[in-house]
Amino acid sequence: MKDDAPLLEVKGLKKYFPIHKGIMGRVMGQIKAVDDVSFEIRPEETFGLVGESGCGKTTVGRTILRLIEPTAGKIIFRSRNFTAPHGEILEIDVVRVPRRRIKRLRRDMQIIYQDPYSSLNPRMTVGEIIGEPLLVHGVKDQGTLSERVHELLAAVGLKGQHMNRYPHEFSGGQRQRIGIARALALHPRLIVADEPVSALDVSVQAQVLNLMVDLQEEFGLTYLFIAHDLSVVRHISTRVAVMYLGSIVESAPTEELFKNPRHPYTEALMSAVPVPDPDHPSGRIKLKGEIGNPANPPSGCRFHPRCTYAQEVCGSERPLQTVDDDHYTVCNFAESLSKPLIP
């Protein structure tokens, strides 16, 4: 039975990167890559995080794992207590975990990288790559290690004989399967999938996505799925959040979001999705202007300089936040949108 409590709660997460100028390298400003982001992920669900390049979605994922140190906020994760005999669950604020204790947290939180080639050490065999997390966390017996690597290879659709080969001997899809096997090595509860299929061919994308779904059911995994391809997100996600310029502007269950978008930015994204029907009107919404500067974001609603529905209040006041049946929107005029957009 699934636990009703969220596995991960992100509250007011911020990540600012300093801008250094001059000979002395003085801080002259801040790039607000992630600014006041909040969401929660339930056990064994896939939470999609979408948005255009540079919106901060990858920074969110890496900050949650403490691969990047957050500037502010809370990241509450329900981790297993590996020192207890029955594996009780502990609520941990990842932001406040000392660096010396991050290693233990890694057993429950793993990542699948976007590039399946550069994320694998070309000087290590597949067996060494997949077995490295086990070695780091105390599995020293070679027999146990080899057996576990064979099990992981079989789980991702590869053969035991592949463990003696090097990454360059595999295709892109096979290399991503190796990356997935490495992420599974320690039986994590949460996996951050950072655009895991964007570098693959379309046919291979489908295979890897279906593999991730099967592994989720088999091992009870929870995914934070980061992507910019809306069709991929719709296929795999349970709920979806849309990011713009470092902030979440809308989140909802997947089908609700795609059929009933309530934020102008989400509406524009959905209108760009190709529909395989020549008789279906395109309805493409072309946004005006350029994406804002994260070092100096627009006042009020960050999307208002490009928004079709913007009025004077949008540039001077923070937009209204509404929650209706698990549908969260940050917009003053959410009801003005034309819908539905996608069949």
Short mmCIF file of C-alpha atoms in Angstrom, two decimals:
data_model
loop_
_atom_site.label_atom_id
_atom_site.label_comp_id
_atom_site.label_asym_id
_atom_site.label_seq_id
_atom_site.Cartn_x
_atom_site.Cartn_y
_atom_site.Cartn_z
CA MET A 1 0.00 0.00 0.00
CA LYS A 2 1.30 3.45 -0.91
CA ASP A 3 2.02 6.02 1.77
CA ASP A 4 -0.16 9.12 1.45
CA ALA A 5 2.54 11.44 2.81
CA PRO A 6 4.71 13.15 0.15
CA LEU A 7 8.06 11.53 -0.50
CA LEU A 8 9.58 14.94 -1.33
CA GLU A 9 8.45 18.44 -0.38
CA VAL A 10 10.19 21.46 -1.88
CA LYS A 11 9.33 24.73 -0.13
CA GLY A 12 10.48 28.17 -1.28
CA LEU A 13 13.58 26.81 -3.01
CA LYS A 14 15.98 29.45 -4.30
CA LYS A 15 19.28 29.22 -6.14
CA TYR A 16 21.10 32.43 -7.01
CA PHE A 17 24.42 32.52 -8.85
CA PRO A 18 26.61 35.57 -8.11
CA ILE A 19 27.76 37.86 -10.94
CA HIS A 20 31.40 38.83 -10.42
CA LYS A 21 32.94 41.89 -12.09
CA GLY A 22 36.16 43.83 -11.91
CA ILE A 23 39.70 42.89 -10.93
CA MET A 24 38.66 42.15 -7.35
CA GLY A 25 35.80 39.94 -8.49
CA ARG A 26 33.20 41.82 -6.50
CA VAL A 27 29.63 40.55 -6.57
CA MET A 28 27.62 42.98 -8.69
CA GLY A 29 24.37 41.06 -8.90
CA GLN A 30 22.62 37.70 -8.76
CA ILE A 31 21.31 35.38 -11.46
CA LYS A 32 18.04 34.07 -10.04
CA ALA A 33 18.09 30.64 -11.66
CA VAL A 34 15.51 29.25 -9.22
CA ASP A 35 13.34 31.69 -7.31
CA ASP A 36 10.79 30.56 -4.73
CA VAL A 37 9.87 27.15 -6.18
CA SER A 38 7.53 24.89 -4.21
CA PHE A 39 6.01 21.51 -5.04
CA GLU A 40 5.65 18.00 -3.64
CA ILE A 41 6.11 14.53 -5.09
CA ARG A 42 4.10 11.58 -3.84
CA PRO A 43 5.52 8.06 -3.47
CA GLU A 44 5.73 6.02 -6.67
CA GLU A 45 4.53 8.80 -8.98
CA THR A 46 6.24 10.55 -11.87
CA PHE A 47 6.31 14.32 -11.47
CA GLY A 48 7.12 16.11 -14.72
CA LEU A 49 8.95 19.44 -14.74
CA VAL A 50 8.83 21.27 -18.08
CA GLY A 51 9.81 24.61 -19.56
CA GLU A 52 12.03 26.14 -22.21
CA SER A 53 15.82 26.05 -22.01
CA GLY A 54 17.21 28.26 -19.26
CA CYS A 55 14.06 28.28 -17.11
CA GLY A 56 15.87 26.59 -14.20
CA LYS A 57 14.40 23.07 -14.26
CA THR A 58 17.76 21.26 -14.30
CA THR A 59 19.01 23.51 -11.50
CA VAL A 60 15.98 22.47 -9.43
CA GLY A 61 16.81 18.79 -9.91
CA ARG A 62 20.49 19.17 -9.04
CA THR A 63 19.74 21.37 -6.06
CA ILE A 64 17.36 18.75 -4.64
CA LEU A 65 20.23 16.24 -4.76
CA ARG A 66 22.68 18.79 -3.31
CA LEU A 67 24.85 18.53 -6.42
CA ILE A 68 24.38 22.30 -6.34
CA GLU A 69 24.09 24.07 -3.00
CA PRO A 70 20.74 25.88 -2.59
CA THR A 71 20.62 29.55 -1.61
CA ALA A 72 17.46 29.24 0.49
CA GLY A 73 14.40 27.09 1.06
CA LYS A 74 13.55 23.65 2.40
CA ILE A 75 13.78 20.23 0.76
CA ILE A 76 12.02 17.69 2.97
CA PHE A 77 12.76 14.09 1.95
CA ARG A 78 11.39 10.97 3.63
CA SER A 79 14.51 8.80 3.69
CA ARG A 80 15.02 5.32 5.07
CA ASN A 81 16.89 4.98 8.35
CA PHE A 82 19.58 2.48 7.31
CA THR A 83 20.88 2.17 10.88
CA ALA A 84 17.53 0.98 12.24
CA PRO A 85 16.67 -2.75 12.14
CA HIS A 86 13.33 -2.27 10.39
CA GLY A 87 14.25 0.66 8.12
CA GLU A 88 12.05 3.33 9.67
CA ILE A 89 11.34 6.46 7.63
CA LEU A 90 12.99 9.73 8.62
CA GLU A 91 11.93 13.20 7.49
CA ILE A 92 15.15 14.97 6.50
CA ASP A 93 15.70 18.56 5.39
CA VAL A 94 18.23 17.95 2.63
CA VAL A 95 19.35 21.60 2.73
CA ARG A 96 20.58 21.21 6.30
CA VAL A 97 22.27 17.82 6.00
CA PRO A 98 26.02 18.22 6.72
CA ARG A 99 28.31 17.41 3.80
CA ARG A 100 29.77 14.43 5.67
CA ARG A 101 26.30 12.81 5.81
CA ILE A 102 25.32 13.37 2.19
CA LYS A 103 26.81 9.99 1.23
CA ARG A 104 24.18 8.13 3.25
CA LEU A 105 21.41 10.16 1.61
CA ARG A 106 22.73 9.20 -1.84
CA ARG A 107 21.43 5.66 -1.29
CA ASP A 108 17.88 6.98 -1.51
CA MET A 109 18.33 9.74 -4.13
CA GLN A 110 19.93 9.14 -7.53
CA ILE A 111 20.10 10.82 -10.94
CA ILE A 112 19.93 9.83 -14.60
CA TYR A 113 21.86 12.35 -16.70
CA GLN A 114 20.88 13.81 -20.06
CA ASP A 115 23.96 12.77 -22.04
CA PRO A 116 24.43 8.98 -21.84
CA TYR A 117 28.01 9.21 -23.09
CA SER A 118 29.65 12.02 -21.12
CA SER A 119 28.08 10.74 -17.88
CA LEU A 120 29.97 7.42 -18.17
CA ASN A 121 33.71 7.11 -17.49
CA PRO A 122 35.28 5.94 -20.80
CA ARG A 123 38.14 4.26 -18.90
CA MET A 124 35.88 2.01 -16.85
CA THR A 125 34.09 -1.12 -17.99
CA VAL A 126 30.32 -1.36 -17.68
CA GLY A 127 30.73 -3.71 -14.73
CA GLU A 128 32.95 -1.20 -12.95
CA ILE A 129 30.57 1.70 -13.70
CA ILE A 130 27.50 -0.08 -12.34
CA GLY A 131 29.39 -1.62 -9.44
CA GLU A 132 31.06 1.60 -8.30
CA PRO A 133 28.10 2.81 -6.16
CA LEU A 134 28.04 -0.59 -4.45
CA LEU A 135 31.77 -0.41 -3.71
CA VAL A 136 31.47 3.12 -2.35
CA HIS A 137 28.68 2.02 -0.02
CA GLY A 138 30.42 -1.03 1.37
CA VAL A 139 29.82 -4.04 -0.90
CA LYS A 140 33.36 -5.49 -1.06
CA ASP A 141 32.70 -9.15 -1.86
CA GLN A 142 33.45 -9.66 -5.57
CA GLY A 143 31.01 -12.54 -5.90
CA THR A 144 28.14 -10.48 -4.47
CA LEU A 145 29.19 -7.47 -6.53
CA SER A 146 29.31 -9.42 -9.80
CA GLU A 147 25.95 -11.06 -9.10
CA ARG A 148 24.34 -7.70 -8.38
CA VAL A 149 25.76 -6.15 -11.58
CA HIS A 150 24.36 -9.07 -13.61
CA GLU A 151 20.94 -8.52 -12.02
CA LEU A 152 20.99 -4.81 -12.85
CA LEU A 153 22.04 -5.42 -16.44
CA ALA A 154 19.20 -7.91 -16.87
CA ALA A 155 16.74 -5.43 -15.33
CA VAL A 156 17.55 -2.82 -18.00
CA GLY A 157 17.55 -5.27 -20.92
CA LEU A 158 21.29 -5.90 -21.30
CA LYS A 159 23.28 -9.13 -20.98
CA GLY A 160 25.84 -10.21 -18.42
CA GLN A 161 28.54 -10.41 -21.08
CA HIS A 162 28.25 -6.64 -21.56
CA MET A 163 29.86 -5.95 -18.19
CA ASN A 164 33.38 -6.36 -19.61
CA ARG A 165 32.88 -3.84 -22.42
CA TYR A 166 33.51 -0.09 -22.44
CA PRO A 167 30.93 2.70 -23.02
CA HIS A 168 32.15 3.52 -26.55
CA GLU A 169 31.16 0.01 -27.67
CA PHE A 170 27.45 0.71 -27.10
CA SER A 171 24.75 2.71 -28.86
CA GLY A 172 23.20 5.79 -27.28
CA GLY A 173 20.16 3.87 -26.05
CA GLN A 174 22.31 1.12 -24.55
CA ARG A 175 24.50 3.70 -22.79
CA GLN A 176 21.42 5.28 -21.25
CA ARG A 177 20.34 1.84 -20.04
CA ILE A 178 23.74 1.54 -18.35
CA GLY A 179 23.17 4.91 -16.68
CA ILE A 180 19.76 3.72 -15.46
CA ALA A 181 21.30 0.51 -14.09
CA ARG A 182 23.89 2.55 -12.19
CA ALA A 183 21.12 4.71 -10.71
CA LEU A 184 19.26 1.58 -9.56
CA ALA A 185 22.29 -0.03 -7.91
CA LEU A 186 21.50 1.18 -4.36
CA HIS A 187 17.71 0.66 -4.51
CA PRO A 188 16.86 4.40 -4.35
CA ARG A 189 13.43 5.78 -3.52
CA LEU A 190 13.73 8.90 -5.73
CA ILE A 191 15.38 9.25 -9.14
CA VAL A 192 15.87 12.63 -10.78
CA ALA A 193 15.71 11.99 -14.54
CA ASP A 194 17.29 15.04 -16.20
CA GLU A 195 16.06 14.92 -19.82
CA PRO A 196 17.00 11.22 -20.04
CA VAL A 197 15.77 10.68 -23.62
CA SER A 198 16.41 14.05 -25.30
CA ALA A 199 19.72 12.84 -26.84
CA LEU A 200 18.18 9.64 -28.27
CA ASP A 201 16.40 8.79 -31.51
CA VAL A 202 12.61 8.82 -31.35
CA SER A 203 12.24 5.03 -31.60
CA VAL A 204 14.84 4.54 -28.87
CA GLN A 205 13.15 7.18 -26.73
CA ALA A 206 10.00 5.05 -26.61
CA GLN A 207 11.99 1.98 -25.54
CA VAL A 208 13.76 3.82 -22.73
CA LEU A 209 10.54 5.48 -21.51
CA ASN A 210 8.73 2.13 -21.42
CA LEU A 211 11.70 0.65 -19.56
CA MET A 212 11.47 3.42 -16.95
CA VAL A 213 7.75 2.74 -16.50
CA ASP A 214 8.40 -0.99 -16.05
CA LEU A 215 11.19 -0.36 -13.54
CA GLN A 216 8.96 2.03 -11.60
CA GLU A 217 6.35 -0.69 -11.18
CA GLU A 218 8.94 -3.36 -10.33
CA PHE A 219 10.98 -1.39 -7.79
CA GLY A 220 8.43 1.14 -6.51
CA LEU A 221 10.42 4.12 -7.83
CA THR A 222 9.49 7.79 -7.71
CA TYR A 223 10.64 10.03 -10.58
CA LEU A 224 11.25 13.72 -10.94
CA PHE A 225 11.16 13.79 -14.74
CA ILE A 226 12.74 16.92 -16.24
CA ALA A 227 12.11 17.53 -19.94
CA HIS A 228 11.18 20.07 -22.60
CA ASP A 229 9.39 17.61 -24.91
CA LEU A 230 5.71 17.85 -23.98
CA SER A 231 4.71 14.61 -25.72
CA VAL A 232 7.29 12.69 -23.67
CA VAL A 233 6.12 14.34 -20.46
CA ARG A 234 2.49 13.56 -21.23
CA HIS A 235 3.34 9.91 -21.86
CA ILE A 236 5.17 9.22 -18.61
CA SER A 237 4.08 11.79 -15.98
CA THR A 238 1.39 11.57 -13.34
CA ARG A 239 1.47 15.32 -12.62
CA VAL A 240 3.25 18.16 -14.40
CA ALA A 241 4.63 21.54 -13.32
CA VAL A 242 5.50 24.29 -15.81
CA MET A 243 8.46 26.58 -15.12
CA TYR A 244 9.14 30.03 -16.53
CA LEU A 245 12.15 32.19 -15.65
CA GLY A 246 12.97 30.35 -12.42
CA SER A 247 9.43 29.98 -11.07
CA ILE A 248 6.59 27.49 -11.36
CA VAL A 249 3.61 29.13 -13.06
CA GLU A 250 1.24 26.16 -13.18
CA SER A 251 0.97 22.55 -12.00
CA ALA A 252 -1.80 19.97 -12.30
CA PRO A 253 -2.47 16.29 -13.04
CA THR A 254 -1.17 15.54 -16.51
CA GLU A 255 -4.38 15.21 -18.51
CA GLU A 256 -5.97 18.14 -16.69
CA LEU A 257 -3.00 20.36 -17.56
CA PHE A 258 -2.93 19.38 -21.23
CA LYS A 259 -6.67 19.73 -21.77
CA ASN A 260 -7.31 22.70 -19.51
CA PRO A 261 -4.25 24.98 -19.24
CA ARG A 262 -4.90 28.06 -17.11
CA HIS A 263 -1.68 30.04 -17.53
CA PRO A 264 -0.88 31.97 -20.76
CA TYR A 265 2.63 30.49 -20.90
CA THR A 266 1.29 26.94 -20.62
CA GLU A 267 -1.28 27.79 -23.28
CA ALA A 268 1.50 28.95 -25.62
CA LEU A 269 3.55 25.79 -24.98
CA MET A 270 0.58 23.53 -25.68
CA SER A 271 -0.26 25.38 -28.88
CA ALA A 272 3.20 24.52 -30.25
CA VAL A 273 2.64 20.75 -29.94
CA PRO A 274 2.06 19.25 -33.43
CA VAL A 275 -1.28 17.47 -33.84
CA PRO A 276 -1.21 14.53 -36.32
CA ASP A 277 -4.39 15.67 -38.08
CA PRO A 278 -4.22 17.83 -41.24
CA ASP A 279 -7.77 19.08 -40.65
CA HIS A 280 -7.04 20.24 -37.10
CA PRO A 281 -6.45 24.02 -36.92
CA SER A 282 -2.93 24.81 -35.74
CA GLY A 283 -3.91 27.59 -33.33
CA ARG A 284 -0.22 28.35 -32.78
CA ILE A 285 0.37 31.21 -30.32
CA LYS A 286 3.47 33.22 -31.14
CA LEU A 287 4.85 34.93 -28.08
CA LYS A 288 6.14 38.47 -28.46
CA GLY A 289 9.53 39.63 -27.24
CA GLU A 290 12.28 37.59 -25.63
CA ILE A 291 12.48 35.64 -22.40
CA GLY A 292 13.33 37.89 -19.46
CA ASN A 293 16.74 38.32 -17.87
CA PRO A 294 17.10 36.07 -14.77
CA ALA A 295 19.54 38.62 -13.30
CA ASN A 296 16.83 41.30 -13.50
CA PRO A 297 13.44 39.60 -13.91
CA PRO A 298 10.37 41.68 -14.76
CA SER A 299 8.38 43.11 -11.86
CA GLY A 300 5.00 41.69 -10.97
CA CYS A 301 4.23 38.68 -13.15
CA ARG A 302 7.44 37.57 -14.83
CA PHE A 303 5.57 36.59 -17.98
CA HIS A 304 3.64 39.84 -18.44
CA PRO A 305 5.96 41.44 -21.09
CA ARG A 306 5.14 38.54 -23.45
CA CYS A 307 1.57 37.81 -22.36
CA THR A 308 -1.44 38.32 -24.63
CA TYR A 309 -3.77 38.85 -21.67
CA ALA A 310 -1.51 41.21 -19.64
CA GLN A 311 -3.00 44.34 -18.09
CA GLU A 312 -1.50 47.14 -16.04
CA VAL A 313 -1.83 45.26 -12.75
CA CYS A 314 0.32 42.41 -14.09
CA GLY A 315 3.43 44.60 -14.23
CA SER A 316 3.06 46.11 -10.78
CA GLU A 317 1.71 43.40 -8.48
CA ARG A 318 2.52 39.77 -7.83
CA PRO A 319 0.06 37.53 -9.71
CA LEU A 320 -2.79 35.80 -7.94
CA GLN A 321 -2.16 32.21 -6.84
CA THR A 322 -5.12 29.83 -7.11
CA VAL A 323 -5.53 26.15 -6.24
CA ASP A 324 -8.55 24.28 -7.56
CA ASP A 325 -8.71 20.46 -7.27
CA ASP A 326 -4.92 20.01 -7.34
CA HIS A 327 -4.61 22.55 -10.19
CA TYR A 328 -2.22 25.34 -9.14
CA THR A 329 -1.96 28.52 -11.21
CA VAL A 330 -0.10 31.82 -10.82
CA CYS A 331 -2.08 34.27 -12.99
CA ASN A 332 -4.52 37.14 -12.51
CA PHE A 333 -6.58 36.24 -15.56
CA ALA A 334 -6.47 32.43 -15.67
CA GLU A 335 -10.11 32.18 -16.70
CA SER A 336 -9.53 34.28 -19.85
CA LEU A 337 -7.71 31.49 -21.70
CA SER A 338 -9.27 29.70 -24.65
CA LYS A 339 -9.50 25.94 -24.04
CA PRO A 340 -9.26 23.05 -24.62
CA LEU A 341 -6.15 23.17 -26.81
CA ILE A 342 -5.09 19.56 -27.32
CA PRO A 343 -7.44 16.70 -28.19
#
